[in-house]
Coordinates of C-alpha atoms in Angstrom, one line a residue:
Chain F
D1 CA 22.0 7.1 -13.0
G2 CA 18.6 6.2 -11.7
G3 CA 18.3 3.9 -8.8
I4 CA 17.6 3.3 -5.1
T5 CA 20.2 4.2 -2.4
Q6 CA 20.2 3.0 1.1
S7 CA 22.5 4.3 3.8
P8 CA 24.4 3.3 5.7
K9 CA 25.4 -0.2 4.4
Y10 CA 26.2 -1.4 8.0
L11 CA 24.7 0.0 11.1
F12 CA 25.4 -0.8 14.8
R13 CA 23.2 0.3 17.7
K14 CA 22.9 -0.4 21.3
E15 CA 19.9 -2.2 22.6
G16 CA 17.1 0.2 23.5
Q17 CA 18.0 2.9 21.0
N18 CA 15.9 3.9 18.1
V19 CA 17.6 4.0 14.7
T20 CA 16.5 5.3 11.3
L21 CA 17.4 3.6 8.0
S22 CA 17.5 5.8 4.9
C23 CA 16.0 5.0 1.5
E24 CA 16.0 7.4 -1.4
Q25 CA 15.0 6.7 -5.0
N26 CA 15.3 8.9 -8.2
L27 CA 13.2 6.6 -10.4
N28 CA 10.1 8.8 -9.9
H29 CA 8.2 5.7 -8.6
D30 CA 5.0 6.2 -6.6
A31 CA 5.2 3.0 -4.5
M32 CA 7.9 2.2 -2.0
Y33 CA 8.4 -0.8 0.3
W34 CA 10.5 -2.0 3.2
Y35 CA 11.4 -5.6 3.7
R36 CA 13.3 -7.5 6.4
Q37 CA 15.5 -10.5 5.5
D38 CA 16.4 -13.1 8.1
P39 CA 18.4 -16.3 7.3
G40 CA 16.2 -19.1 6.0
Q41 CA 13.0 -16.9 5.9
G42 CA 13.2 -15.0 2.7
L43 CA 11.9 -11.4 2.7
R44 CA 9.0 -10.2 4.7
L45 CA 7.1 -6.9 4.2
I46 CA 7.3 -4.3 7.0
Y47 CA 5.6 -1.3 5.5
Y48 CA 4.7 0.1 2.1
S49 CA 3.6 3.4 0.7
Q50 CA 1.6 4.0 -2.4
I51 CA 1.8 7.8 -2.5
V52 CA 3.2 10.7 -0.5
N53 CA 1.8 11.1 3.0
D54 CA 0.2 7.6 2.8
F55 CA 1.6 4.3 4.1
Q56 CA 0.2 0.9 5.3
K57 CA 1.5 -1.8 7.6
G58 CA 2.8 -5.0 6.1
D59 CA 3.1 -8.4 7.7
I60 CA 5.6 -7.5 10.4
A61 CA 5.1 -3.8 11.2
E62 CA 5.3 -4.1 15.0
G63 CA 8.2 -2.2 16.4
Y64 CA 8.8 -0.2 13.2
S65 CA 7.6 3.2 11.9
V66 CA 7.9 5.0 8.6
S67 CA 7.1 8.4 7.0
R68 CA 6.6 9.5 3.4
E69 CA 6.9 13.2 3.3
K70 CA 8.6 13.2 -0.2
K71 CA 8.1 11.0 -3.2
E72 CA 11.8 10.2 -3.3
S73 CA 12.2 9.3 0.4
F74 CA 10.8 6.5 2.6
P75 CA 12.8 6.3 5.9
L76 CA 12.3 3.4 8.3
T77 CA 12.7 3.8 12.0
V78 CA 13.5 0.7 14.1
T79 CA 12.2 1.4 17.6
S80 CA 13.2 -0.1 20.9
A81 CA 9.9 -2.0 20.8
Q82 CA 11.2 -4.2 18.0
K83 CA 12.3 -7.4 19.9
N84 CA 14.7 -8.8 17.4
P85 CA 16.0 -5.9 15.3
T86 CA 19.2 -7.4 14.0
A87 CA 18.5 -8.2 10.3
F88 CA 19.2 -7.2 6.8
Y89 CA 16.7 -4.5 5.6
L90 CA 15.9 -3.9 1.9
C91 CA 14.0 -1.0 0.4
A92 CA 12.2 -1.3 -2.9
S93 CA 10.2 0.9 -5.3
R94 CA 7.8 0.3 -8.1
E95 CA 6.4 2.2 -11.0
R96 CA 2.7 2.2 -11.8
G97 CA 1.7 -0.5 -14.2
A98 CA 0.4 -4.0 -13.5
Y99 CA 3.4 -5.7 -15.2
N100 CA 6.1 -3.6 -13.5
E101 CA 8.5 -5.2 -11.0
Q102 CA 9.9 -3.9 -7.8
F103 CA 13.4 -2.5 -7.9
F104 CA 15.5 -3.1 -4.8
G105 CA 18.2 -1.0 -3.1
P106 CA 21.5 -2.5 -1.9
G107 CA 20.2 -3.0 1.7
T108 CA 21.3 -2.1 5.2
R109 CA 22.7 -4.6 7.7
L110 CA 21.5 -3.6 11.2
T111 CA 23.2 -5.1 14.2
V112 CA 21.9 -4.4 17.7
L113 CA 24.5 -5.0 20.4
Chain C
A1 CA -3.2 -15.6 2.3
Q2 CA -0.8 -16.6 -0.4
T3 CA 2.2 -18.7 0.4
V4 CA 5.3 -19.6 -1.6
T5 CA 7.4 -22.6 -0.9
Q6 CA 10.9 -23.5 -2.1
S7 CA 11.7 -27.0 -1.0
Q8 CA 15.4 -27.0 -2.0
P9 CA 17.5 -25.0 0.5
E10 CA 20.6 -25.7 -1.4
M11 CA 21.5 -26.9 -4.9
S12 CA 24.8 -27.3 -6.8
V13 CA 25.6 -27.8 -10.4
Q14 CA 28.7 -28.2 -12.5
E15 CA 29.7 -25.2 -14.7
A16 CA 28.1 -25.4 -18.1
E17 CA 25.4 -27.9 -16.9
T18 CA 21.7 -27.3 -16.5
V19 CA 19.9 -26.9 -13.1
T20 CA 16.3 -26.6 -12.2
L21 CA 15.1 -24.8 -9.0
S22 CA 11.6 -25.6 -7.7
C23 CA 8.9 -23.4 -6.5
T24 CA 5.3 -24.0 -5.5
Y25 CA 2.7 -21.5 -4.4
D26 CA -0.7 -21.5 -2.9
T27 CA -3.4 -19.1 -4.0
S28 CA -7.1 -18.9 -4.7
E29 CA -6.7 -16.1 -7.2
S30 CA -6.8 -16.7 -10.9
D31 CA -4.7 -13.7 -12.0
Y32 CA -1.2 -13.0 -10.6
Y33 CA 2.4 -12.6 -11.4
L34 CA 5.3 -14.8 -10.5
F35 CA 9.0 -13.8 -10.3
W36 CA 12.4 -15.2 -9.8
Y37 CA 14.9 -12.9 -8.1
K38 CA 18.6 -13.5 -7.7
Q39 CA 20.6 -12.3 -4.7
P40 CA 24.4 -12.7 -5.2
P41 CA 26.9 -12.3 -2.3
S42 CA 26.5 -8.5 -2.7
R43 CA 22.9 -9.0 -1.5
Q44 CA 21.5 -6.8 -4.2
M45 CA 18.2 -8.3 -5.4
I46 CA 18.1 -8.7 -9.1
L47 CA 15.0 -9.7 -11.2
V48 CA 15.8 -12.7 -13.3
I49 CA 12.5 -13.5 -15.0
R50 CA 8.7 -12.9 -14.6
Q51 CA 5.6 -14.8 -15.6
E52 CA 2.0 -13.6 -15.9
A53 CA -0.5 -16.2 -14.8
Y54 CA -2.9 -15.7 -17.7
K55 CA -0.1 -16.3 -20.3
Q56 CA 0.3 -20.0 -21.0
Q57 CA 3.6 -19.6 -22.7
N58 CA 6.6 -20.0 -20.5
A59 CA 8.8 -17.0 -20.1
T60 CA 12.4 -17.1 -21.3
E61 CA 15.3 -14.7 -20.7
N62 CA 18.5 -15.8 -22.4
R63 CA 19.8 -18.9 -20.4
F64 CA 16.9 -18.6 -17.9
S65 CA 13.5 -20.2 -18.5
V66 CA 10.6 -21.2 -16.4
N67 CA 8.2 -24.1 -16.4
F68 CA 4.9 -22.6 -15.3
Q69 CA 2.2 -25.2 -14.4
K70 CA -0.8 -23.2 -13.3
A71 CA -3.0 -26.1 -12.3
A72 CA -0.3 -27.6 -10.2
K73 CA 0.7 -24.2 -8.9
S74 CA 4.3 -24.8 -9.8
F75 CA 6.9 -22.3 -11.1
S76 CA 10.3 -23.8 -11.6
L77 CA 13.4 -22.0 -12.9
K78 CA 15.8 -23.6 -15.4
I79 CA 19.3 -22.3 -15.8
S80 CA 21.1 -23.6 -18.8
D81 CA 24.8 -23.5 -19.4
S82 CA 25.4 -22.5 -15.8
Q83 CA 28.2 -19.9 -15.2
L84 CA 30.2 -19.1 -12.1
G85 CA 28.3 -15.8 -12.0
D86 CA 25.0 -17.6 -11.5
A87 CA 26.0 -18.5 -7.9
A88 CA 23.6 -16.8 -5.6
M89 CA 20.4 -17.2 -3.5
Y90 CA 17.4 -17.5 -5.7
F91 CA 14.0 -16.4 -4.5
C92 CA 10.6 -17.2 -6.0
A93 CA 7.9 -14.5 -5.4
Y94 CA 4.2 -14.1 -6.0
R95 CA 2.3 -10.9 -6.5
S96 CA -1.5 -10.6 -6.8
A97 CA -2.9 -8.8 -9.8
Y98 CA -5.9 -7.5 -7.8
G99 CA -6.2 -4.4 -5.7
R100 CA -4.4 -1.1 -6.0
Q101 CA -1.1 -1.5 -7.7
G102 CA 1.1 0.0 -5.0
A103 CA -0.5 -2.4 -2.5
Q104 CA 0.3 -5.5 -4.4
K105 CA 3.1 -6.8 -2.2
L106 CA 5.5 -9.5 -3.1
V107 CA 5.3 -12.8 -1.2
F108 CA 8.7 -14.5 -1.1
G109 CA 9.7 -18.1 -0.7
Q110 CA 12.6 -19.1 1.6
G111 CA 15.2 -19.1 -1.1
T112 CA 17.5 -21.7 -2.7
R113 CA 21.3 -21.3 -2.5
L114 CA 22.8 -22.2 -5.8
T115 CA 26.5 -23.2 -6.0
I116 CA 28.3 -23.5 -9.3
N117 CA 31.2 -26.0 -9.3
P118 CA 34.0 -25.2 -11.7

């Protein structure tokens, strides 16, 4: 089955530690996205990538980093510089075509203790 | 920058009744896409319906339909014959039609939590 997988579903880290969230897609989509979801604020874009080895900052990129070494994978690292990392993180991908929508993964809940 | 506003944090409806969720947006662009996404308790985002700005006809998907008022920058979602499985957070989202396709990000509203009463 084609889709987007994110792992793990729940992640706990101590304050000051970097942590990497996984996102893999087998939809052969060129574009991939990372969103952060906080209560009452909807989804906000962190980073996006249009093609392999290329990515751009979104609206709230500070304290985050990404890589896009393979078309299928777009991992997100939450660094110790992110002041409020506890949130729900969603990965998405999209096929070329103006009308095409973004498909979302199941998300990862990150809690920093 | 574009913004999307959902003024109803919570809504409730009786099963089998009809409910309308409101969404307004602000943009200076003439060509764009609007979406309604559903997020059930599993937190998986699911596309419900989409509308192209240059199409005057309102989109419809089974029990879900929209009322798209371009001049008023309004994009409401109507759910007919509400079912228990419709209970979820609903997000309105905007996407520009300009620029490189991969760079066309979604701008989300704050969401409306819909409760279905049996």
